[in-house]
Amino acid sequence: MYFFLSMLATSETVYTLVIIPRMLASLITPNQPISLPGCTTQMFFFVTLAINNCFLLTVMGYDRYVAICNPLRYTVIMSKRACIQLMCAAFGIGLAMAAIQVTSIFTLPFCHRVVGHFFCDILPVMKLSCIDTTVNEIINFVVSLFVILVPMGLVFISYVLIISTILKIASAEGRKKTFATCASHLTVVIIHYGCASIAYLKPKSDNSVEQDLLLSVTYTIITPLLNPVVYSLRNKEVKDALHRAVGRNIS
């Protein structure tokens, strides 16, 4: 779990670095231009890392499933080699999907030059095209379905099996402690997939600039900011250290 947490933290750090510095520069100096190669690069890394995060959360759900449902075989199933292979698979899917989406968008002819967003997201850039983008919208929707619904489905199956195993535990205290090991991951999954589903699976007619900007701020800034807090506050050592620090300040 800590291996995957470190990978998720690294991925989300780079993910925010792709967007936030440029966003802050645009806030300080409005109407600052971005080159076409710069926009392409930003979108490629954003999509790669966003999809990588989706599948890393799925892998972490599988890790919890193995730890709770097959505890005696955990070290065999989740070996170092298996962990690295799962991490590489998540990153590989991100790279492949990003290549498909970025290629389909940046082969379009662009007539407009102003992106109505604070970074080069898929739909705002697509709106700059001179021609009909129905095919590109279908590609984007199919990719979004795959990278959101498939991980969500796998996580759901993992938690159905986890909950069925937890309910077989005789003591209430045992059930509580076992479920507590999943609470942080489940919280992050709900926030992450919830925002992604609303942003990329909602009907086109429901799109508005204000809603898109608000959702983008949520899943590019707020969610990565909340994840370390959620996981840290579930850690007993971190909570004890926080209590000591707060107590010292009060006294």
PDB file of C-alpha atoms in Angstrom:
ATOM      1  CA  MET A   1       0.000   0.000   0.000  1.00  0.00           C
ATOM      2  CA  TYR A   2       2.797   2.456   0.860  1.00  0.00           C
ATOM      3  CA  PHE A   3       4.513   1.698  -2.453  1.00  0.00           C
ATOM      4  CA  PHE A   4       1.334   2.590  -4.366  1.00  0.00           C
ATOM      5  CA  LEU A   5       0.747   5.633  -2.143  1.00  0.00           C
ATOM      6  CA  SER A   6       4.223   6.916  -2.994  1.00  0.00           C
ATOM      7  CA  MET A   7       3.537   6.360  -6.712  1.00  0.00           C
ATOM      8  CA  LEU A   8       0.177   8.157  -6.440  1.00  0.00           C
ATOM      9  CA  ALA A   9       1.804  11.058  -4.556  1.00  0.00           C
ATOM     10  CA  THR A  10       4.557  11.346  -7.188  1.00  0.00           C
ATOM     11  CA  SER A  11       2.051  11.194 -10.056  1.00  0.00           C
ATOM     12  CA  GLU A  12      -0.208  13.838  -8.484  1.00  0.00           C
ATOM     13  CA  THR A  13       2.759  16.115  -7.725  1.00  0.00           C
ATOM     14  CA  VAL A  14       3.854  16.095 -11.375  1.00  0.00           C
ATOM     15  CA  TYR A  15       0.179  16.337 -12.437  1.00  0.00           C
ATOM     16  CA  THR A  16      -0.274  19.598 -10.517  1.00  0.00           C
ATOM     17  CA  LEU A  17       3.118  20.941 -11.657  1.00  0.00           C
ATOM     18  CA  VAL A  18       1.960  20.542 -15.264  1.00  0.00           C
ATOM     19  CA  ILE A  19      -0.959  22.933 -14.611  1.00  0.00           C
ATOM     20  CA  ILE A  20      -0.509  25.191 -11.576  1.00  0.00           C
ATOM     21  CA  PRO A  21       2.694  27.143 -12.471  1.00  0.00           C
ATOM     22  CA  ARG A  22       1.236  28.084 -15.854  1.00  0.00           C
ATOM     23  CA  MET A  23      -2.116  28.947 -14.248  1.00  0.00           C
ATOM     24  CA  LEU A  24      -0.444  31.221 -11.674  1.00  0.00           C
ATOM     25  CA  ALA A  25       1.608  32.916 -14.392  1.00  0.00           C
ATOM     26  CA  SER A  26      -1.608  33.604 -16.338  1.00  0.00           C
ATOM     27  CA  LEU A  27      -3.269  35.054 -13.227  1.00  0.00           C
ATOM     28  CA  ILE A  28      -0.311  37.379 -12.628  1.00  0.00           C
ATOM     29  CA  THR A  29       0.017  38.332 -16.302  1.00  0.00           C
ATOM     30  CA  PRO A  30      -3.406  38.043 -18.019  1.00  0.00           C
ATOM     31  CA  ASN A  31      -3.664  37.169 -21.712  1.00  0.00           C
ATOM     32  CA  GLN A  32      -0.270  35.489 -21.625  1.00  0.00           C
ATOM     33  CA  PRO A  33       0.088  33.356 -24.793  1.00  0.00           C
ATOM     34  CA  ILE A  34       1.010  29.667 -24.872  1.00  0.00           C
ATOM     35  CA  SER A  35       2.628  28.121 -27.949  1.00  0.00           C
ATOM     36  CA  LEU A  36       0.973  25.254 -29.808  1.00  0.00           C
ATOM     37  CA  PRO A  37       3.798  22.814 -28.836  1.00  0.00           C
ATOM     38  CA  GLY A  38       3.481  24.046 -25.233  1.00  0.00           C
ATOM     39  CA  CYS A  39      -0.270  23.444 -25.259  1.00  0.00           C
ATOM     40  CA  THR A  40       0.221  19.986 -26.795  1.00  0.00           C
ATOM     41  CA  THR A  41       2.823  19.057 -24.179  1.00  0.00           C
ATOM     42  CA  GLN A  42       0.686  20.276 -21.295  1.00  0.00           C
ATOM     43  CA  MET A  43      -2.357  18.306 -22.500  1.00  0.00           C
ATOM     44  CA  PHE A  44      -0.304  15.153 -23.103  1.00  0.00           C
ATOM     45  CA  PHE A  45       1.165  15.083 -19.590  1.00  0.00           C
ATOM     46  CA  PHE A  46      -2.140  16.118 -17.992  1.00  0.00           C
ATOM     47  CA  VAL A  47      -4.087  13.300 -19.698  1.00  0.00           C
ATOM     48  CA  THR A  48      -1.329  10.722 -19.098  1.00  0.00           C
ATOM     49  CA  LEU A  49      -1.088  11.448 -15.381  1.00  0.00           C
ATOM     50  CA  ALA A  50      -4.858  11.830 -14.858  1.00  0.00           C
ATOM     51  CA  ILE A  51      -5.485   8.379 -16.369  1.00  0.00           C
ATOM     52  CA  ASN A  52      -2.497   6.960 -14.495  1.00  0.00           C
ATOM     53  CA  ASN A  53      -4.077   8.190 -11.241  1.00  0.00           C
ATOM     54  CA  CYS A  54      -7.386   6.494 -12.127  1.00  0.00           C
ATOM     55  CA  PHE A  55      -5.732   3.122 -12.619  1.00  0.00           C
ATOM     56  CA  LEU A  56      -3.401   3.529  -9.628  1.00  0.00           C
ATOM     57  CA  LEU A  57      -6.495   3.920  -7.432  1.00  0.00           C
ATOM     58  CA  THR A  58      -7.848   0.721  -9.002  1.00  0.00           C
ATOM     59  CA  VAL A  59      -4.606  -1.111  -8.233  1.00  0.00           C
ATOM     60  CA  MET A  60      -4.767   0.169  -4.648  1.00  0.00           C
ATOM     61  CA  GLY A  61      -8.306  -1.250  -4.401  1.00  0.00           C
ATOM     62  CA  TYR A  62      -6.971  -4.615  -5.577  1.00  0.00           C
ATOM     63  CA  ASP A  63      -4.205  -4.361  -2.990  1.00  0.00           C
ATOM     64  CA  ARG A  64      -6.819  -3.869  -0.235  1.00  0.00           C
ATOM     65  CA  TYR A  65      -8.816  -6.811  -1.607  1.00  0.00           C
ATOM     66  CA  VAL A  66      -5.810  -9.140  -1.445  1.00  0.00           C
ATOM     67  CA  ALA A  67      -4.810  -7.891   2.019  1.00  0.00           C
ATOM     68  CA  ILE A  68      -8.291  -8.513   3.478  1.00  0.00           C
ATOM     69  CA  CYS A  69      -9.594 -11.476   1.469  1.00  0.00           C
ATOM     70  CA  ASN A  70      -6.303 -13.382   1.024  1.00  0.00           C
ATOM     71  CA  PRO A  71      -4.092 -12.219   3.919  1.00  0.00           C
ATOM     72  CA  LEU A  72      -2.002 -15.411   4.073  1.00  0.00           C
ATOM     73  CA  ARG A  73      -1.082 -15.120   0.388  1.00  0.00           C
ATOM     74  CA  TYR A  74      -0.640 -11.326   0.391  1.00  0.00           C
ATOM     75  CA  THR A  75       3.176 -11.274   0.263  1.00  0.00           C
ATOM     76  CA  VAL A  76       3.153 -13.861  -2.543  1.00  0.00           C
ATOM     77  CA  ILE A  77       0.476 -12.166  -4.701  1.00  0.00           C
ATOM     78  CA  MET A  78       1.619  -8.580  -4.080  1.00  0.00           C
ATOM     79  CA  SER A  79       5.322  -9.224  -4.525  1.00  0.00           C
ATOM     80  CA  LYS A  80       7.705  -6.430  -5.444  1.00  0.00           C
ATOM     81  CA  ARG A  81       7.684  -7.595  -9.057  1.00  0.00           C
ATOM     82  CA  ALA A  82       3.872  -7.659  -9.178  1.00  0.00           C
ATOM     83  CA  CYS A  83       3.667  -4.148  -7.714  1.00  0.00           C
ATOM     84  CA  ILE A  84       6.083  -2.775 -10.312  1.00  0.00           C
ATOM     85  CA  GLN A  85       4.197  -4.531 -13.129  1.00  0.00           C
ATOM     86  CA  LEU A  86       0.862  -3.089 -11.948  1.00  0.00           C
ATOM     87  CA  MET A  87       2.389   0.401 -11.670  1.00  0.00           C
ATOM     88  CA  CYS A  88       3.867   0.142 -15.192  1.00  0.00           C
ATOM     89  CA  ALA A  89       0.528  -1.099 -16.561  1.00  0.00           C
ATOM     90  CA  ALA A  90      -1.291   1.920 -15.072  1.00  0.00           C
ATOM     91  CA  PHE A  91       1.285   4.320 -16.554  1.00  0.00           C
ATOM     92  CA  GLY A  92       1.286   2.491 -19.907  1.00  0.00           C
ATOM     93  CA  ILE A  93      -2.509   2.800 -20.234  1.00  0.00           C
ATOM     94  CA  GLY A  94      -2.179   6.514 -19.444  1.00  0.00           C
ATOM     95  CA  LEU A  95       0.450   6.982 -22.160  1.00  0.00           C
ATOM     96  CA  ALA A  96      -1.568   5.065 -24.763  1.00  0.00           C
ATOM     97  CA  MET A  97      -4.845   6.897 -24.090  1.00  0.00           C
ATOM     98  CA  ALA A  98      -3.080  10.287 -24.012  1.00  0.00           C
ATOM     99  CA  ALA A  99      -1.422   9.570 -27.361  1.00  0.00           C
ATOM    100  CA  ILE A 100      -4.825   8.751 -28.908  1.00  0.00           C
ATOM    101  CA  GLN A 101      -6.585  11.826 -27.535  1.00  0.00           C
ATOM    102  CA  VAL A 102      -3.816  14.365 -28.136  1.00  0.00           C
ATOM    103  CA  THR A 103      -3.202  13.111 -31.692  1.00  0.00           C
ATOM    104  CA  SER A 104      -6.913  13.272 -32.540  1.00  0.00           C
ATOM    105  CA  ILE A 105      -7.192  16.858 -31.261  1.00  0.00           C
ATOM    106  CA  PHE A 106      -3.991  18.437 -32.569  1.00  0.00           C
ATOM    107  CA  THR A 107      -4.491  17.147 -36.104  1.00  0.00           C
ATOM    108  CA  LEU A 108      -7.540  19.444 -36.306  1.00  0.00           C
ATOM    109  CA  PRO A 109      -7.271  22.834 -38.061  1.00  0.00           C
ATOM    110  CA  PHE A 110      -7.702  25.695 -35.570  1.00  0.00           C
ATOM    111  CA  CYS A 111      -9.394  28.986 -36.501  1.00  0.00           C
ATOM    112  CA  HIS A 112      -9.633  30.512 -33.019  1.00  0.00           C
ATOM    113  CA  ARG A 113      -6.689  31.370 -30.787  1.00  0.00           C
ATOM    114  CA  VAL A 114      -8.147  31.917 -27.319  1.00  0.00           C
ATOM    115  CA  VAL A 115      -8.583  28.881 -25.027  1.00  0.00           C
ATOM    116  CA  GLY A 116     -11.520  29.541 -22.692  1.00  0.00           C
ATOM    117  CA  HIS A 117      -9.829  27.800 -19.785  1.00  0.00           C
ATOM    118  CA  PHE A 118      -6.876  28.137 -17.408  1.00  0.00           C
ATOM    119  CA  PHE A 119      -5.024  25.216 -19.044  1.00  0.00           C
ATOM    120  CA  CYS A 120      -5.140  23.207 -22.273  1.00  0.00           C
ATOM    121  CA  ASP A 121      -7.918  20.785 -21.418  1.00  0.00           C
ATOM    122  CA  ILE A 122      -9.441  18.534 -24.084  1.00  0.00           C
ATOM    123  CA  LEU A 123     -12.864  20.103 -24.684  1.00  0.00           C
ATOM    124  CA  PRO A 124     -11.794  23.794 -24.567  1.00  0.00           C
ATOM    125  CA  VAL A 125      -9.041  23.160 -27.140  1.00  0.00           C
ATOM    126  CA  MET A 126     -11.412  21.125 -29.317  1.00  0.00           C
ATOM    127  CA  LYS A 127     -13.765  24.140 -29.457  1.00  0.00           C
ATOM    128  CA  LEU A 128     -11.050  26.124 -31.289  1.00  0.00           C
ATOM    129  CA  SER A 129     -11.396  23.929 -34.391  1.00  0.00           C
ATOM    130  CA  CYS A 130     -12.770  25.259 -37.688  1.00  0.00           C
ATOM    131  CA  ILE A 131     -14.419  21.974 -38.662  1.00  0.00           C
ATOM    132  CA  ASP A 132     -16.998  19.596 -37.240  1.00  0.00           C
ATOM    133  CA  THR A 133     -15.519  17.741 -34.249  1.00  0.00           C
ATOM    134  CA  THR A 134     -18.170  15.003 -33.858  1.00  0.00           C
ATOM    135  CA  VAL A 135     -15.648  12.202 -34.490  1.00  0.00           C
ATOM    136  CA  ASN A 136     -13.201  13.720 -31.987  1.00  0.00           C
ATOM    137  CA  GLU A 137     -15.961  14.096 -29.416  1.00  0.00           C
ATOM    138  CA  ILE A 138     -16.876  10.425 -29.856  1.00  0.00           C
ATOM    139  CA  ILE A 139     -13.210   9.422 -29.417  1.00  0.00           C
ATOM    140  CA  ASN A 140     -12.975  11.559 -26.284  1.00  0.00           C
ATOM    141  CA  PHE A 141     -16.217  10.104 -24.885  1.00  0.00           C
ATOM    142  CA  VAL A 142     -15.177   6.481 -25.565  1.00  0.00           C
ATOM    143  CA  VAL A 143     -11.763   7.008 -23.970  1.00  0.00           C
ATOM    144  CA  SER A 144     -13.389   8.751 -20.992  1.00  0.00           C
ATOM    145  CA  LEU A 145     -15.850   5.859 -20.583  1.00  0.00           C
ATOM    146  CA  PHE A 146     -12.969   3.375 -20.604  1.00  0.00           C
ATOM    147  CA  VAL A 147     -10.684   5.199 -18.170  1.00  0.00           C
ATOM    148  CA  ILE A 148     -13.471   6.096 -15.716  1.00  0.00           C
ATOM    149  CA  LEU A 149     -16.040   3.274 -15.816  1.00  0.00           C
ATOM    150  CA  VAL A 150     -13.573   0.357 -16.076  1.00  0.00           C
ATOM    151  CA  PRO A 151     -11.551   1.434 -12.982  1.00  0.00           C
ATOM    152  CA  MET A 152     -14.773   2.299 -11.131  1.00  0.00           C
ATOM    153  CA  GLY A 153     -16.204  -1.141 -11.964  1.00  0.00           C
ATOM    154  CA  LEU A 154     -13.062  -2.936 -10.795  1.00  0.00           C
ATOM    155  CA  VAL A 155     -12.972  -0.927  -7.562  1.00  0.00           C
ATOM    156  CA  PHE A 156     -16.662  -1.673  -7.007  1.00  0.00           C
ATOM    157  CA  ILE A 157     -16.073  -5.427  -7.437  1.00  0.00           C
ATOM    158  CA  SER A 158     -13.095  -5.244  -5.055  1.00  0.00           C
ATOM    159  CA  TYR A 159     -15.193  -3.565  -2.371  1.00  0.00           C
ATOM    160  CA  VAL A 160     -18.125  -5.956  -2.795  1.00  0.00           C
ATOM    161  CA  LEU A 161     -15.720  -8.826  -2.085  1.00  0.00           C
ATOM    162  CA  ILE A 162     -14.053  -6.880   0.750  1.00  0.00           C
ATOM    163  CA  ILE A 163     -17.372  -6.064   2.433  1.00  0.00           C
ATOM    164  CA  SER A 164     -18.566  -9.667   2.102  1.00  0.00           C
ATOM    165  CA  THR A 165     -15.355 -10.798   3.839  1.00  0.00           C
ATOM    166  CA  ILE A 166     -15.637  -8.144   6.560  1.00  0.00           C
ATOM    167  CA  LEU A 167     -19.223  -9.190   7.354  1.00  0.00           C
ATOM    168  CA  LYS A 168     -17.952 -12.717   8.079  1.00  0.00           C
ATOM    169  CA  ILE A 169     -15.701 -11.433  10.876  1.00  0.00           C
ATOM    170  CA  ALA A 170     -17.232 -12.426  14.208  1.00  0.00           C
ATOM    171  CA  SER A 171     -16.383  -9.401  16.380  1.00  0.00           C
ATOM    172  CA  ALA A 172     -17.679  -5.873  15.768  1.00  0.00           C
ATOM    173  CA  GLU A 173     -14.272  -4.459  16.736  1.00  0.00           C
ATOM    174  CA  GLY A 174     -12.570  -6.659  14.151  1.00  0.00           C
ATOM    175  CA  ARG A 175     -14.991  -5.531  11.430  1.00  0.00           C
ATOM    176  CA  LYS A 176     -14.431  -1.882  12.384  1.00  0.00           C
ATOM    177  CA  LYS A 177     -10.624  -2.155  12.322  1.00  0.00           C
ATOM    178  CA  THR A 178     -10.621  -4.016   9.019  1.00  0.00           C
ATOM    179  CA  PHE A 179     -12.912  -1.521   7.285  1.00  0.00           C
ATOM    180  CA  ALA A 180     -10.859   1.381   8.704  1.00  0.00           C
ATOM    181  CA  THR A 181      -7.916   0.231   6.553  1.00  0.00           C
ATOM    182  CA  CYS A 182     -10.057   0.937   3.450  1.00  0.00           C
ATOM    183  CA  ALA A 183     -11.737   4.179   4.528  1.00  0.00           C
ATOM    184  CA  SER A 184      -9.046   6.531   3.183  1.00  0.00           C
ATOM    185  CA  HIS A 185      -8.876   4.824  -0.197  1.00  0.00           C
ATOM    186  CA  LEU A 186     -12.662   4.731  -0.518  1.00  0.00           C
ATOM    187  CA  THR A 187     -12.907   8.475   0.283  1.00  0.00           C
ATOM    188  CA  VAL A 188     -10.312   9.387  -2.359  1.00  0.00           C
ATOM    189  CA  VAL A 189     -11.960   7.086  -4.929  1.00  0.00           C
ATOM    190  CA  ILE A 190     -15.378   8.729  -4.459  1.00  0.00           C
ATOM    191  CA  ILE A 191     -13.945  12.249  -4.804  1.00  0.00           C
ATOM    192  CA  HIS A 192     -11.685  11.417  -7.767  1.00  0.00           C
ATOM    193  CA  TYR A 193     -14.099   9.367  -9.881  1.00  0.00           C
ATOM    194  CA  GLY A 194     -17.029  11.592  -8.934  1.00  0.00           C
ATOM    195  CA  CYS A 195     -15.348  14.741 -10.269  1.00  0.00           C
ATOM    196  CA  ALA A 196     -14.007  12.947 -13.365  1.00  0.00           C
ATOM    197  CA  SER A 197     -17.442  11.497 -14.200  1.00  0.00           C
ATOM    198  CA  ILE A 198     -19.171  14.869 -13.920  1.00  0.00           C
ATOM    199  CA  ALA A 199     -16.468  16.618 -15.950  1.00  0.00           C
ATOM    200  CA  TYR A 200     -16.100  14.165 -18.849  1.00  0.00           C
ATOM    201  CA  LEU A 201     -19.268  12.040 -19.005  1.00  0.00           C
ATOM    202  CA  LYS A 202     -21.965  14.681 -18.729  1.00  0.00           C
ATOM    203  CA  PRO A 203     -23.999  15.545 -21.875  1.00  0.00           C
ATOM    204  CA  LYS A 204     -22.559  18.254 -24.102  1.00  0.00           C
ATOM    205  CA  SER A 205     -25.657  20.420 -23.682  1.00  0.00           C
ATOM    206  CA  ASP A 206     -24.974  20.648 -19.946  1.00  0.00           C
ATOM    207  CA  ASN A 207     -21.564  22.254 -20.463  1.00  0.00           C
ATOM    208  CA  SER A 208     -21.048  25.812 -19.229  1.00  0.00           C
ATOM    209  CA  VAL A 209     -17.810  27.728 -18.842  1.00  0.00           C
ATOM    210  CA  GLU A 210     -18.369  28.409 -15.136  1.00  0.00           C
ATOM    211  CA  GLN A 211     -19.175  24.762 -14.335  1.00  0.00           C
ATOM    212  CA  ASP A 212     -16.202  23.505 -16.325  1.00  0.00           C
ATOM    213  CA  LEU A 213     -13.821  25.894 -14.580  1.00  0.00           C
ATOM    214  CA  LEU A 214     -15.153  24.969 -11.131  1.00  0.00           C
ATOM    215  CA  LEU A 215     -14.877  21.244 -11.842  1.00  0.00           C
ATOM    216  CA  SER A 216     -11.392  21.686 -13.268  1.00  0.00           C
ATOM    217  CA  VAL A 217     -10.217  23.502 -10.137  1.00  0.00           C
ATOM    218  CA  THR A 218     -11.691  20.658  -8.053  1.00  0.00           C
ATOM    219  CA  TYR A 219      -9.951  17.763  -9.814  1.00  0.00           C
ATOM    220  CA  THR A 220      -6.679  19.544 -10.675  1.00  0.00           C
ATOM    221  CA  ILE A 221      -6.032  21.395  -7.393  1.00  0.00           C
ATOM    222  CA  ILE A 222      -8.410  20.512  -4.553  1.00  0.00           C
ATOM    223  CA  THR A 223      -8.426  16.709  -4.973  1.00  0.00           C
ATOM    224  CA  PRO A 224      -4.596  16.354  -5.087  1.00  0.00           C
ATOM    225  CA  LEU A 225      -4.449  18.682  -2.062  1.00  0.00           C
ATOM    226  CA  LEU A 226      -6.990  16.618  -0.105  1.00  0.00           C
ATOM    227  CA  ASN A 227      -5.463  13.201  -0.815  1.00  0.00           C
ATOM    228  CA  PRO A 228      -2.407  13.563   1.477  1.00  0.00           C
ATOM    229  CA  VAL A 229      -4.666  14.949   4.225  1.00  0.00           C
ATOM    230  CA  VAL A 230      -7.132  12.057   3.914  1.00  0.00           C
ATOM    231  CA  TYR A 231      -4.420   9.407   4.015  1.00  0.00           C
ATOM    232  CA  SER A 232      -2.372  11.135   6.724  1.00  0.00           C
ATOM    233  CA  LEU A 233      -5.264  11.599   9.149  1.00  0.00           C
ATOM    234  CA  ARG A 234      -6.020   7.863   8.916  1.00  0.00           C
ATOM    235  CA  ASN A 235      -2.466   7.129  10.078  1.00  0.00           C
ATOM    236  CA  LYS A 236      -2.160   6.647  13.841  1.00  0.00           C
ATOM    237  CA  GLU A 237       1.399   8.026  14.038  1.00  0.00           C
ATOM    238  CA  VAL A 238       0.416  11.181  12.136  1.00  0.00           C
ATOM    239  CA  LYS A 239      -2.648  11.701  14.349  1.00  0.00           C
ATOM    240  CA  ASP A 240      -0.558  11.260  17.520  1.00  0.00           C
ATOM    241  CA  ALA A 241       2.023  13.752  16.234  1.00  0.00           C
ATOM    242  CA  LEU A 242      -0.752  16.230  15.352  1.00  0.00           C
ATOM    243  CA  HIS A 243      -2.303  15.891  18.823  1.00  0.00           C
ATOM    244  CA  ARG A 244       1.097  16.503  20.444  1.00  0.00           C
ATOM    245  CA  ALA A 245       1.746  19.544  18.239  1.00  0.00           C
ATOM    246  CA  VAL A 246      -1.708  21.031  18.903  1.00  0.00           C
ATOM    247  CA  GLY A 247      -1.423  20.333  22.637  1.00  0.00           C
ATOM    248  CA  ARG A 248       2.012  21.997  22.757  1.00  0.00           C
ATOM    249  CA  ASN A 249       0.720  25.100  20.970  1.00  0.00           C
ATOM    250  CA  ILE A 250      -2.284  25.372  23.306  1.00  0.00           C
ATOM    251  CA  SER A 251      -0.168  25.013  26.427  1.00  0.00           C
TER     252      SER A 251
END
